């Protein structure tokens, strides 16, 4: 703890080995005076069913398609997808090696498919409101979606189960990014609990950088970086938020967002289909506990972006991949005071005030078995 | 234009050679239906002097320090700086090369100083409200600040001019990041026109990555990357927003923010003190025109983060550096509809809908000589 107490008081940079980047930490700034108003806990005022919600069972979407009367989760292709399955091929022509135009104006076409995944038929039940047993079907749906996008020859390939109503992808995609935006602060206008998954040709930048750095670490040190990391944190015990027999939730040493967390398995796992039944239950518990703690922190619907990083769906980079979840929440001091990534952060380097250790301590102390809204009732 | 028309209709990724990163462009999404309300142009309702503003001349800041009755610009050290000049030295101890703790928990102390720079004594005059001749003193102040942080032996070193009231830095810092956050959308609560400048030991991540990539390009191709780039854009003429004899304003091919721009000199310049008097006037004009166009786009006080990238102040990386400005504005379709960098963008890759060419076309068509507020009066 001695080293840690030093970092509670000096400005410093921390290294992110996953992205090979740095972040500026200014813990002394937490001592400046705040004039923030005390906010009252927010209650749930949403109905269980909203006739105007395009995600509620039985309702009609803008395109005229109807949502079935689904009872657990439901998947459909986004009506305004960021990528399309059918379009002409495109690659910017590159001439000689020394030509500025081919060096500086590089583009390549991207095909893909964007899914929306509803988590629950109830309009007003977020992940934080659900017990682990109700989060399990969401994990199964993510897993089925992933498996259905693997090459048919892959050991983990399974065709999409009929109840999902999923048409097989028209071609082999490279990466499937599963994520959730929660709350207006994260640009999500519909409170109905849902996430997304975009599959694309080509591996996007962020996972691609992670694969590169994880691969280098494994080659040099003979062990998976994130397995080393989770074991290290289990001995340090300064940044752990929650743990069970199969998973660890922690504030990474290099966290950028005030209450950023990672959810890590205790063994080397490359993708969702590799999880045992027990590990899926463990993950459901970890998500249930973490999202309840988040809501309890400022007694509000805690906004965040969540994403799952795992092996590409084209079967490549298997040994370099390590399944993990990121939660990036913007709130800083209350239900309305958020962190902005602007100015110095965009131009120079991300910056934070409270340390990852201080954030983990706060999250650890909160109840993870029930959400504050239940006590208010 | 043929190539361009293709990219107006297919999803594609574009390469950012400055950051060695990619961005997903989905131009077909601009065709989806929008229900946004038509917004009325916002008028200025701010007074010229606000007795409660801690930046207005003659007022007292939270710490009790008084702002002098300054008549042009004014610099002071931020009362709650993100970095300090005096603190114990710190570097995380590294043991053997194969030890997870020294590999994964890396930190290093950062010292520095954070300045606030008021642009004008008037509370209600933003850069968009100022003629070029009133922007010139701001450029001079940035230049003086930069020069004062160079080593005394450096050819561009000059001691801080007495009228700035600037104490010499206590040590040699590595980098000076000059930037401006404008508007509540960028976390800036005080409308009094002002920017910031943070100097630090160590070069922050973003300029550091740019130096690395610009250096590689120059070594390989024998020319500065950004000089090649500005010349290339001057022949293509698809992404140029404004140009004069010394500067070019353009939407970079790899822009992430909807109306992101770069301001580039027409010759190789490493830092502000290298600019001739004519180039300083040209830059003042470029900033005046761009900020007026921005305000005119949605007839609102257009929020943005602006930053100046140039050579480190410790004299290093001189040949690798190339002076340029970035403007990152969040607005997408109106004064209230903004772009969010969330979800897929945080987890996978930045994404945009309108292309850089479409954005440049819109900005080019707007008046840059006067701001819409003047016509409304
Ligand atoms: Zn990751
Ligand atoms: Zn730059």
XYZ file of C-alpha atoms and ligand atoms in Angstrom:
756
model
C 0.000 0.000 0.000
C 2.990 2.353 0.474
C 3.480 2.845 -3.245
C -0.199 3.527 -3.611
C -0.292 6.261 -1.012
C 2.377 8.103 -3.015
C 0.225 7.960 -6.154
C -2.709 9.410 -4.185
C -0.835 12.681 -4.010
C 1.420 13.146 -7.065
C 0.463 13.838 -10.661
C 1.580 10.936 -12.800
C 1.069 9.110 -16.081
C -0.010 5.480 -16.166
C 0.654 3.075 -19.009
C -2.088 1.090 -20.751
C -0.404 -2.089 -22.038
C -3.514 -3.174 -23.970
C -3.504 -0.034 -26.124
C 0.147 0.973 -25.698
C -1.008 4.426 -24.565
C -0.729 6.695 -21.531
C -3.125 8.568 -19.294
C -2.505 11.549 -16.980
C -3.703 11.152 -13.361
C -4.135 14.258 -11.162
C -5.279 12.948 -7.759
C -4.508 16.228 -5.921
C -7.348 17.834 -7.879
C -9.923 15.824 -5.914
C -9.172 18.297 -3.091
C -10.592 21.292 -4.916
C -13.883 22.710 -3.616
C -17.103 21.511 -5.199
C -20.376 23.381 -5.177
C -22.476 20.555 -6.602
C -26.027 20.299 -5.345
C -27.065 17.192 -3.407
C -29.339 15.272 -5.723
C -32.290 13.154 -4.687
C -32.313 9.501 -5.751
C -34.173 8.981 -9.015
C -37.123 6.594 -8.984
C -38.323 4.482 -11.852
C -41.274 6.112 -13.533
C -41.235 4.021 -16.695
C -44.126 1.679 -17.507
C -43.529 -2.033 -18.041
C -44.957 -1.633 -21.539
C -44.806 1.539 -23.649
C -47.080 1.548 -26.732
C -44.750 4.088 -28.406
C -41.520 2.080 -27.848
C -40.316 0.398 -31.020
C -38.616 -2.338 -28.951
C -41.568 -3.434 -26.805
C -43.094 -6.809 -27.810
C -45.882 -6.576 -30.392
C -45.086 -2.982 -31.433
C -44.271 -1.781 -34.956
C -40.945 -0.254 -35.927
C -40.484 2.827 -38.169
C -39.980 0.587 -41.207
C -43.303 -1.135 -40.594
C -41.758 -4.373 -39.303
C -43.440 -5.719 -36.195
C -41.693 -6.857 -33.021
C -42.958 -10.350 -32.110
C -44.406 -10.994 -28.663
C -40.953 -12.158 -27.500
C -40.613 -13.470 -23.959
C -36.881 -13.266 -23.270
C -34.459 -11.685 -25.763
C -34.939 -10.779 -29.426
C -32.526 -9.984 -32.283
C -33.189 -8.068 -35.489
C -31.114 -6.297 -38.113
C -30.969 -2.533 -37.470
C -33.253 -0.670 -39.867
C -30.550 1.999 -40.384
C -27.354 -0.026 -40.183
C -23.956 1.713 -40.303
C -22.758 -1.006 -42.714
C -24.532 -2.916 -45.490
C -24.244 -6.501 -46.661
C -24.523 -5.616 -50.334
C -22.536 -2.847 -51.971
C -19.869 -2.565 -54.691
C -16.341 -3.527 -53.681
C -14.014 -0.594 -53.107
C -10.313 -0.070 -52.422
C -8.525 3.226 -53.054
C -6.067 2.658 -55.881
C -2.442 2.778 -54.781
C 0.091 3.715 -57.418
C 3.811 4.030 -56.707
C 5.069 3.745 -53.159
C 6.154 7.386 -53.011
C 2.948 8.997 -54.298
C 1.311 11.298 -51.657
C -2.171 10.491 -52.916
C -1.872 6.737 -52.342
C -0.065 7.342 -49.027
C -2.430 9.930 -47.566
C -5.859 9.173 -49.065
C -6.329 5.516 -48.183
C -9.776 3.949 -47.978
C -11.232 0.488 -48.166
C -14.857 -0.643 -48.444
C -16.547 -2.239 -45.429
C -19.483 -4.627 -45.583
C -21.348 -5.873 -42.566
C -24.547 -6.194 -40.622
C -25.768 -4.341 -37.501
C -28.027 -6.110 -35.014
C -30.206 -4.799 -32.221
C -30.640 -7.162 -29.260
C -33.423 -6.555 -26.755
C -32.477 -7.811 -23.294
C -35.938 -8.261 -21.842
C -39.588 -7.789 -22.895
C -40.147 -5.345 -20.001
C -39.612 -1.730 -21.024
C -38.428 -0.742 -17.548
C -36.023 -3.514 -16.497
C -32.341 -2.638 -17.059
C -29.482 -5.071 -16.393
C -29.298 -3.571 -12.873
C -32.917 -4.544 -12.242
C -32.416 -8.144 -13.315
C -31.270 -11.080 -11.158
C -28.399 -13.160 -12.617
C -30.865 -15.816 -13.773
C -32.492 -13.259 -16.097
C -29.130 -12.079 -17.441
C -28.190 -15.625 -18.449
C -30.470 -15.636 -21.544
C -28.760 -12.463 -22.763
C -25.356 -14.152 -22.486
C -26.755 -17.162 -24.353
C -28.054 -14.900 -27.104
C -24.674 -13.145 -27.455
C -23.041 -16.582 -27.602
C -25.435 -17.876 -30.270
C -24.928 -14.738 -32.327
C -21.142 -15.126 -32.143
C -21.228 -18.847 -32.981
C -23.497 -18.270 -35.979
C -20.887 -15.927 -37.497
C -17.959 -18.372 -37.274
C -16.917 -20.334 -40.401
C -19.063 -23.471 -40.677
C -15.883 -25.560 -40.312
C -14.992 -23.985 -36.955
C -15.314 -26.234 -33.854
C -17.469 -23.587 -32.101
C -19.756 -22.951 -35.076
C -23.435 -23.541 -34.512
C -26.217 -22.397 -36.852
C -28.434 -19.685 -35.341
C -31.149 -21.284 -33.178
C -34.555 -20.919 -34.913
C -36.147 -19.001 -32.016
C -33.767 -16.065 -32.715
C -35.176 -15.670 -36.223
C -31.697 -14.846 -37.524
C -30.867 -15.140 -41.233
C -27.369 -16.611 -41.774
C -24.804 -13.924 -42.713
C -24.334 -13.572 -46.483
C -20.565 -13.766 -46.266
C -17.761 -14.466 -43.797
C -17.225 -11.376 -41.614
C -14.064 -10.697 -39.621
C -15.199 -9.223 -36.338
C -18.376 -9.058 -34.267
C -18.489 -6.139 -31.831
C -21.135 -6.657 -29.153
C -21.900 -3.519 -27.109
C -24.504 -1.631 -25.101
C -25.080 2.126 -24.841
C -27.114 2.953 -21.758
C -28.590 6.356 -20.980
C -29.063 9.698 -22.703
C -25.535 10.717 -21.641
C -24.339 7.974 -23.986
C -26.572 9.096 -26.841
C -29.148 6.373 -26.201
C -32.650 7.803 -26.377
C -34.671 4.604 -25.865
C -34.663 3.311 -22.252
C -35.935 -0.138 -23.305
C -33.049 -2.451 -22.263
C -31.141 -3.377 -25.404
C -27.687 -3.664 -26.896
C -26.190 -3.892 -30.353
C -23.743 -6.031 -32.310
C -22.030 -4.951 -35.507
C -20.181 -7.450 -37.673
C -17.814 -6.163 -40.348
C -15.258 -7.151 -42.916
C -11.949 -6.110 -41.371
C -11.062 -5.938 -37.686
C -11.807 -2.495 -36.188
C -9.041 -0.331 -34.763
C -9.491 -0.831 -31.020
C -9.580 -4.663 -30.897
C -6.900 -4.709 -33.595
C -4.546 -2.671 -31.376
C -5.355 -4.935 -28.419
C -4.597 -8.059 -30.460
C -1.285 -6.567 -31.545
C -0.187 -5.754 -28.003
C -1.503 -8.988 -26.462
C 0.283 -10.934 -29.163
C 3.602 -9.180 -28.513
C 3.285 -9.791 -24.772
C 2.517 -13.485 -25.243
C 5.437 -13.955 -27.624
C 7.844 -12.227 -25.250
C 6.654 -13.601 -21.928
C 4.951 -16.863 -22.865
C 1.756 -16.036 -20.973
C -1.503 -14.223 -21.917
C -1.238 -10.563 -20.859
C -4.715 -10.412 -19.361
C -4.272 -13.658 -17.435
C -1.071 -12.232 -15.931
C -3.003 -9.071 -15.207
C -5.965 -10.679 -13.439
C -3.628 -12.813 -11.336
C -1.545 -9.756 -10.444
C -4.639 -7.810 -9.362
C -5.791 -10.795 -7.263
C -2.553 -10.567 -5.278
C -2.496 -6.723 -5.036
C -6.214 -6.533 -4.130
C -6.319 -2.734 -4.511
C -8.443 -2.376 -7.629
C -10.883 -5.291 -7.320
C -14.585 -4.439 -7.249
C -16.088 -7.934 -7.171
C -15.008 -11.532 -7.672
C -16.564 -14.958 -7.768
C -15.228 -18.434 -8.588
C -14.899 -17.721 -12.322
C -14.756 -13.923 -12.876
C -13.094 -10.769 -11.527
C -14.450 -7.214 -11.876
C -11.786 -4.502 -11.409
C -10.914 -0.872 -12.110
C -7.924 -1.243 -14.445
C -4.712 0.483 -13.353
C -4.894 2.574 -16.567
C -8.639 3.449 -16.399
C -9.626 6.647 -18.253
C -13.293 7.041 -17.224
C -13.835 7.784 -13.501
C -15.517 4.448 -12.697
C -14.289 2.410 -15.670
C -14.133 -1.338 -15.087
C -13.051 -4.527 -16.820
C -14.684 -7.923 -16.343
C -12.125 -10.713 -16.704
C -12.340 -14.530 -16.582
C -9.943 -16.327 -14.206
C -8.604 -18.562 -16.977
C -7.586 -18.144 -20.616
C -10.828 -17.938 -22.626
C -10.870 -16.755 -26.244
C -14.576 -16.263 -26.906
C -18.048 -16.675 -25.440
C -18.714 -20.231 -26.797
C -15.725 -21.518 -24.794
C -17.393 -20.642 -21.475
C -18.675 -23.549 -19.396
C -22.219 -23.433 -18.012
C -20.730 -22.449 -14.631
C -18.684 -19.664 -16.184
C -21.769 -18.275 -17.916
C -23.566 -18.210 -14.580
C -20.537 -16.509 -13.052
C -20.548 -13.867 -15.782
C -24.279 -13.269 -15.294
C -23.623 -12.711 -11.579
C -20.685 -10.377 -12.273
C -22.797 -8.235 -14.633
C -25.745 -8.217 -12.206
C -23.559 -7.123 -9.276
C -21.564 -4.516 -11.221
C -24.607 -2.813 -12.780
C -26.365 -2.724 -9.370
C -23.261 -1.147 -7.780
C -23.134 1.383 -10.612
C -26.773 2.419 -10.097
C -26.247 2.569 -6.325
C -23.150 4.816 -6.627
C -25.098 8.014 -7.384
C -28.593 6.567 -6.882
C -29.459 7.017 -10.518
C -29.761 5.050 -13.768
C -25.999 4.907 -14.315
C -25.105 5.552 -17.974
C -22.294 3.638 -19.649
C -21.004 2.063 -22.821
C -20.234 -1.625 -22.418
C -18.419 -3.801 -24.933
C -17.252 -7.390 -25.283
C -13.819 -8.053 -26.791
C -13.093 -11.572 -27.980
C -11.588 -13.535 -30.884
C -12.433 -12.481 -34.456
C -15.298 -14.476 -36.024
C -13.207 -15.449 -39.057
C -11.127 -17.835 -36.910
C -8.001 -15.665 -37.032
C -5.902 -14.438 -34.066
C -7.229 -17.192 -31.811
C -4.154 -17.501 -29.598
C -3.828 -13.712 -29.316
C -7.371 -13.179 -28.065
C -8.652 -13.136 -24.492
C -12.346 -12.647 -23.732
C -13.082 -9.551 -21.612
C -15.700 -6.830 -21.105
C -15.133 -3.075 -20.812
C -17.533 -0.693 -19.039
C -16.960 3.018 -19.801
C -19.286 5.163 -17.634
C -19.120 9.000 -17.907
C -20.463 10.048 -14.471
C -17.973 11.699 -12.111
C -19.565 13.034 -8.949
C -23.354 12.737 -9.127
C -26.262 11.823 -11.372
C -25.680 14.992 -13.401
C -21.961 15.808 -13.078
C -20.124 13.942 -15.808
C -16.613 13.703 -17.123
C -15.906 15.296 -20.514
C -13.240 13.944 -22.838
C -12.391 17.291 -24.435
C -9.621 19.837 -24.873
C -6.421 18.462 -23.388
C -7.792 14.932 -23.590
C -8.523 15.131 -27.324
C -5.407 17.128 -28.193
C -2.831 15.663 -25.846
C -3.739 12.793 -23.488
C -6.702 11.499 -21.429
C -6.723 12.854 -17.867
C -8.496 11.811 -14.673
C -8.640 13.069 -11.085
C -9.552 10.191 -8.728
C -7.236 7.207 -8.990
C -8.357 3.734 -10.079
C -7.719 2.578 -6.474
C -10.050 5.236 -5.052
C -12.741 4.355 -7.612
C -12.468 0.626 -6.834
C -12.717 1.325 -3.087
C -15.988 3.240 -3.584
C -17.519 0.604 -5.870
C -16.420 -2.240 -3.583
C -18.205 -0.678 -0.602
C -21.587 -0.467 -2.355
C -24.318 -3.110 -2.259
C -24.273 -5.400 -5.284
C -27.192 -7.639 -4.343
C -29.977 -5.117 -4.851
C -30.528 -1.790 -6.568
C -31.357 1.341 -4.517
C -34.728 1.732 -6.273
C -35.981 -1.288 -4.366
C -35.317 0.358 -0.985
C -37.037 3.577 -2.064
C -40.292 1.811 -2.799
C -14.692 13.462 -58.654
C -15.543 9.954 -59.887
C -13.768 8.265 -56.989
C -15.498 10.605 -54.623
C -18.971 9.843 -55.845
C -18.337 6.180 -55.112
C -17.419 7.015 -51.513
C -20.637 9.004 -51.137
C -22.537 5.754 -51.330
C -20.477 2.874 -49.903
C -19.491 2.168 -46.298
C -15.735 2.353 -46.004
C -12.822 2.842 -43.642
C -10.386 5.715 -44.074
C -6.832 5.754 -42.806
C -5.452 8.509 -40.556
C -1.691 8.649 -41.311
C -1.037 11.104 -38.450
C -2.328 8.685 -35.826
C -1.947 5.431 -37.762
C -5.606 4.674 -37.078
C -8.821 4.040 -39.012
C -12.317 5.443 -39.040
C -15.571 3.934 -40.351
C -17.607 6.135 -42.745
C -21.286 5.333 -43.404
C -22.476 7.935 -45.918
C -25.644 5.988 -46.844
C -26.955 6.685 -43.336
C -27.407 10.363 -44.162
C -30.456 9.180 -46.098
C -32.352 8.010 -43.033
C -35.378 10.087 -41.978
C -34.866 12.774 -39.318
C -37.565 14.226 -37.126
C -35.444 17.050 -35.694
C -37.219 20.321 -34.991
C -36.212 23.427 -36.911
C -34.379 25.623 -34.406
C -34.410 29.409 -34.344
C -31.049 31.220 -34.519
C -29.658 31.995 -31.053
C -28.967 35.639 -30.266
C -26.308 36.952 -27.940
C -27.788 37.783 -24.592
C -24.537 38.024 -22.649
C -23.407 41.357 -21.176
C -20.061 42.893 -22.119
C -19.089 42.723 -18.460
C -20.354 40.167 -15.937
C -19.629 41.025 -12.272
C -19.829 37.293 -11.387
C -17.368 36.129 -14.088
C -13.960 35.258 -12.653
C -12.298 36.129 -15.986
C -13.697 39.632 -16.503
C -11.158 42.458 -15.885
C -11.055 43.706 -12.285
C -12.972 40.723 -10.838
C -11.768 38.406 -8.062
C -11.171 34.678 -8.581
C -12.200 31.908 -6.141
C -8.710 31.920 -4.605
C -8.962 35.654 -3.838
C -6.563 36.705 -6.621
C -7.783 39.660 -8.640
C -7.880 39.893 -12.432
C -6.167 43.125 -13.504
C -8.010 45.613 -15.716
C -6.413 43.961 -18.786
C -7.122 45.486 -22.183
C -6.206 42.686 -24.627
C -5.230 39.195 -23.431
C -4.192 38.000 -19.967
C -2.414 34.856 -18.704
C -2.474 33.355 -15.215
C -1.677 29.973 -13.676
C -4.859 27.893 -13.182
C -5.906 27.884 -9.539
C -6.653 24.144 -9.752
C -4.000 22.885 -12.155
C -3.988 19.259 -13.314
C -0.208 19.203 -12.782
C 2.034 20.860 -10.191
C 5.514 22.357 -10.440
C 6.620 20.998 -7.082
C 6.108 17.412 -6.013
C 8.306 14.427 -5.095
C 9.855 12.552 -8.036
C 8.186 9.242 -8.859
C 8.829 6.302 -11.166
C 7.306 2.866 -10.610
C 10.103 0.461 -9.780
C 10.829 -2.078 -12.481
C 12.422 -5.337 -11.407
C 13.209 -8.167 -13.812
C 12.082 -7.938 -17.394
C 9.599 -10.793 -17.053
C 7.808 -9.608 -13.891
C 4.064 -8.901 -14.522
C 4.020 -6.136 -11.924
C 6.714 -4.058 -13.638
C 5.222 -4.833 -17.056
C 1.586 -4.067 -16.265
C 1.651 -1.441 -13.499
C 3.823 1.277 -15.018
C 3.608 4.886 -13.856
C 5.838 7.925 -13.925
C 5.505 11.286 -12.145
C 4.499 14.359 -14.172
C 5.308 17.955 -13.220
C 3.968 20.957 -15.038
C 2.001 24.166 -15.022
C -1.480 24.940 -16.373
C -2.265 28.404 -17.718
C -5.554 30.133 -18.452
C -5.433 32.676 -21.296
C -8.255 35.186 -21.690
C -8.711 36.180 -25.332
C -10.426 39.518 -24.827
C -11.624 41.751 -21.944
C -15.215 41.606 -23.269
C -17.272 38.836 -21.693
C -19.378 38.375 -24.824
C -16.882 38.402 -27.716
C -15.879 34.935 -28.914
C -13.293 34.333 -31.650
C -16.198 34.330 -34.137
C -17.139 37.856 -33.042
C -13.625 39.231 -33.480
C -12.059 40.639 -36.668
C -8.628 39.216 -37.588
C -6.893 42.268 -36.133
C -8.276 41.385 -32.681
C -7.217 37.744 -33.004
C -3.627 38.767 -33.717
C -2.854 39.649 -30.041
C -4.027 36.146 -29.030
C -1.595 34.577 -31.514
C 1.155 36.842 -30.152
C 0.362 35.748 -26.605
C 0.460 32.036 -27.567
C 3.791 32.700 -29.304
C 5.278 34.525 -26.288
C 4.120 31.747 -23.993
C 5.734 29.116 -26.199
C 9.010 31.049 -26.570
C 9.268 31.603 -22.807
C 9.234 27.814 -22.278
C 12.103 27.039 -24.669
C 15.618 26.462 -23.272
C 17.369 29.834 -22.829
C 19.985 28.685 -25.365
C 17.351 28.069 -28.080
C 17.353 30.465 -31.072
C 13.602 31.125 -30.599
C 13.808 31.665 -26.846
C 12.574 35.006 -25.557
C 11.869 35.806 -21.895
C 8.169 36.381 -21.170
C 7.246 40.004 -21.962
C 6.603 41.919 -18.705
C 3.017 42.859 -19.642
C 2.014 39.163 -19.468
C 3.002 39.000 -15.784
C 4.347 35.488 -16.316
C 6.820 33.950 -13.843
C 9.524 31.952 -15.674
C 8.917 28.166 -15.475
C 10.792 26.538 -12.568
C 12.245 23.815 -14.774
C 12.565 22.768 -18.414
C 9.268 21.222 -19.542
C 8.907 18.983 -22.594
C 5.642 19.968 -24.210
C 3.232 22.915 -24.172
C -0.308 22.023 -25.244
C -2.300 25.134 -26.176
C -6.049 24.518 -26.512
C -9.522 26.011 -26.228
C -12.751 24.387 -25.060
C -15.748 26.352 -26.227
C -19.319 25.773 -25.099
C -21.172 23.729 -22.509
C -21.168 20.716 -24.883
C -17.394 20.696 -24.431
C -17.605 20.953 -20.636
C -16.837 24.661 -20.608
C -19.169 26.482 -18.241
C -17.746 30.024 -18.524
C -18.616 31.790 -21.800
C -15.910 34.449 -21.300
C -13.587 33.851 -24.312
C -10.526 32.004 -23.034
C -8.218 29.095 -23.715
C -5.700 27.054 -21.776
C -2.126 25.858 -22.096
C -0.639 22.996 -20.104
C 3.097 22.392 -20.039
C 4.384 19.079 -18.748
C 7.437 16.917 -18.295
C 7.079 14.213 -20.939
C 5.365 14.518 -24.320
C 1.670 13.554 -24.146
C 0.313 10.604 -26.105
C -1.423 12.323 -29.027
C 1.426 14.621 -30.196
C 3.864 11.811 -29.420
C 2.031 9.484 -31.827
C 1.922 12.234 -34.447
C 5.675 12.860 -34.101
C 6.343 9.162 -34.513
C 4.300 8.869 -37.709
C 5.466 12.185 -39.204
C 9.054 11.146 -38.505
C 8.621 7.775 -40.243
C 7.033 9.449 -43.268
C 9.817 12.014 -43.571
C 12.510 9.355 -43.284
C 10.844 7.204 -45.931
C 9.740 9.842 -48.402
C 12.068 12.769 -47.717
C 9.248 15.282 -47.329
C 7.134 16.486 -44.374
C 3.872 14.491 -44.304
C 1.664 17.503 -43.654
C 3.332 19.587 -46.372
C 2.659 16.741 -48.814
C -0.868 16.616 -47.479
C -1.664 20.320 -47.834
C -0.246 20.351 -51.367
C -2.255 17.269 -52.267
C -5.472 18.861 -50.980
C -4.706 22.041 -52.934
C -4.705 20.000 -56.137
C -7.748 17.833 -55.231
C -9.778 20.857 -53.970
C -12.512 18.619 -52.530
C -11.959 19.173 -48.823
C -10.806 22.794 -48.655
C -12.898 25.165 -46.547
C -10.831 28.352 -46.841
C -7.396 29.422 -48.021
C -5.301 32.574 -48.129
C -1.703 33.281 -49.188
C -0.201 31.543 -46.138
C -2.772 29.084 -44.679
C -5.264 26.396 -45.702
C -8.320 25.304 -43.689
C -9.651 21.855 -44.645
C -11.738 18.899 -43.499
C -9.122 16.150 -43.259
C -9.788 13.005 -45.311
C -9.802 11.032 -42.025
C -11.980 13.454 -39.973
C -13.841 11.848 -37.047
C -16.041 14.745 -35.855
C -18.749 15.784 -38.374
C -17.251 19.232 -39.112
C -13.685 18.580 -37.935
C -11.042 20.791 -39.571
C -7.292 21.274 -39.645
C -5.553 24.611 -40.174
C -2.258 24.125 -42.020
C 0.512 26.512 -43.129
C 1.580 26.405 -46.780
C 5.247 25.843 -45.917
C 7.165 23.754 -43.381
C 6.848 25.562 -40.021
C 7.811 23.866 -36.762
C 6.379 26.235 -34.158
C 4.608 29.577 -33.661
C 7.791 31.713 -33.253
C 8.865 30.735 -36.777
C 5.866 32.471 -38.324
C 6.514 35.718 -40.183
C 4.358 38.760 -39.420
C 2.414 38.057 -42.609
C 1.853 34.422 -41.626
C 0.550 35.518 -38.225
C -1.926 37.818 -39.957
C -2.880 34.960 -42.278
C -3.497 32.664 -39.301
C -5.606 35.336 -37.589
C -7.709 35.580 -40.742
C -8.041 31.797 -41.051
C -9.252 31.519 -37.437
C -11.639 34.459 -37.858
C -13.173 33.010 -41.022
C -13.417 29.430 -39.735
C -15.052 30.339 -36.413
C -17.558 32.613 -38.209
C -18.422 29.805 -40.658
C -18.836 27.442 -37.705
C -21.260 29.792 -35.936
C -23.136 30.388 -39.191
C -23.537 26.648 -39.898
C -26.317 26.074 -37.344
C -26.801 29.730 -36.365
C -25.588 29.078 -32.861
C -22.519 29.514 -30.667
C -20.716 26.544 -32.228
C -18.951 24.440 -29.569
C -15.559 22.878 -30.226
C -12.213 21.856 -28.801
C -9.315 23.517 -30.598
C -5.655 22.628 -30.126
C -2.283 23.677 -31.515
C 0.292 20.987 -32.269
C 3.894 22.124 -32.730
C 7.464 21.231 -31.721
C 8.179 20.238 -28.102
C 9.461 23.136 -25.942
C 12.554 21.206 -24.866
C 14.066 21.611 -28.352
C 13.644 17.919 -29.255
C 11.947 16.468 -32.377
C 12.385 19.717 -34.302
C 12.637 18.158 -37.757
C 9.704 15.826 -37.057
C 7.318 18.610 -36.088
C 4.947 20.605 -38.275
C 2.774 23.374 -36.829
C -0.980 22.785 -37.243
C -4.296 23.378 -35.510
C -7.131 20.883 -34.951
C -10.770 21.882 -34.442
C -13.010 19.096 -33.048
C -16.661 20.273 -32.958
C -19.392 17.881 -31.729
C -22.486 19.291 -33.491
C -24.032 17.116 -36.181
C -27.313 18.485 -37.539
C -28.404 21.512 -35.505
C -27.613 23.616 -32.444
C -28.772 20.771 -30.202
C -28.179 17.544 -32.157
C -24.631 16.427 -31.466
C -22.448 13.480 -32.301
C -21.649 11.043 -29.481
C -18.397 9.106 -29.363
C -19.820 6.074 -27.570
C -20.495 2.378 -27.942
C -19.003 1.110 -31.166
C -16.711 4.141 -31.337
C -15.227 3.500 -27.885
C -15.125 -0.274 -28.221
C -14.239 -0.741 -31.884
C -13.614 2.286 -34.118
C -14.803 5.888 -34.616
C -17.702 6.170 -37.067
C -19.231 9.047 -39.007
C -22.097 9.460 -41.463
C -21.477 12.501 -43.717
C -18.164 12.352 -45.556
C -15.357 14.882 -45.121
C -16.087 16.098 -48.673
C -19.748 16.764 -47.860
C -18.779 18.616 -44.671
C -16.201 20.764 -46.499
C -18.759 21.623 -49.179
C -21.216 22.903 -46.538
C -18.593 24.934 -44.669
C -17.184 26.364 -47.897
C -20.607 27.718 -48.916
C -21.122 29.686 -45.679
C -20.173 33.316 -45.130
C -16.835 33.726 -43.356
C -16.703 37.518 -43.247
C -19.414 38.072 -40.670
C -21.299 36.091 -38.035
C -25.082 35.531 -38.354
C -25.740 37.386 -35.086
C -24.895 40.631 -36.847
C -27.655 40.157 -39.437
C -30.217 39.312 -36.760
C -29.729 42.621 -34.967
Zn -10.452 -4.790 -24.804
Zn -1.977 17.134 -34.649
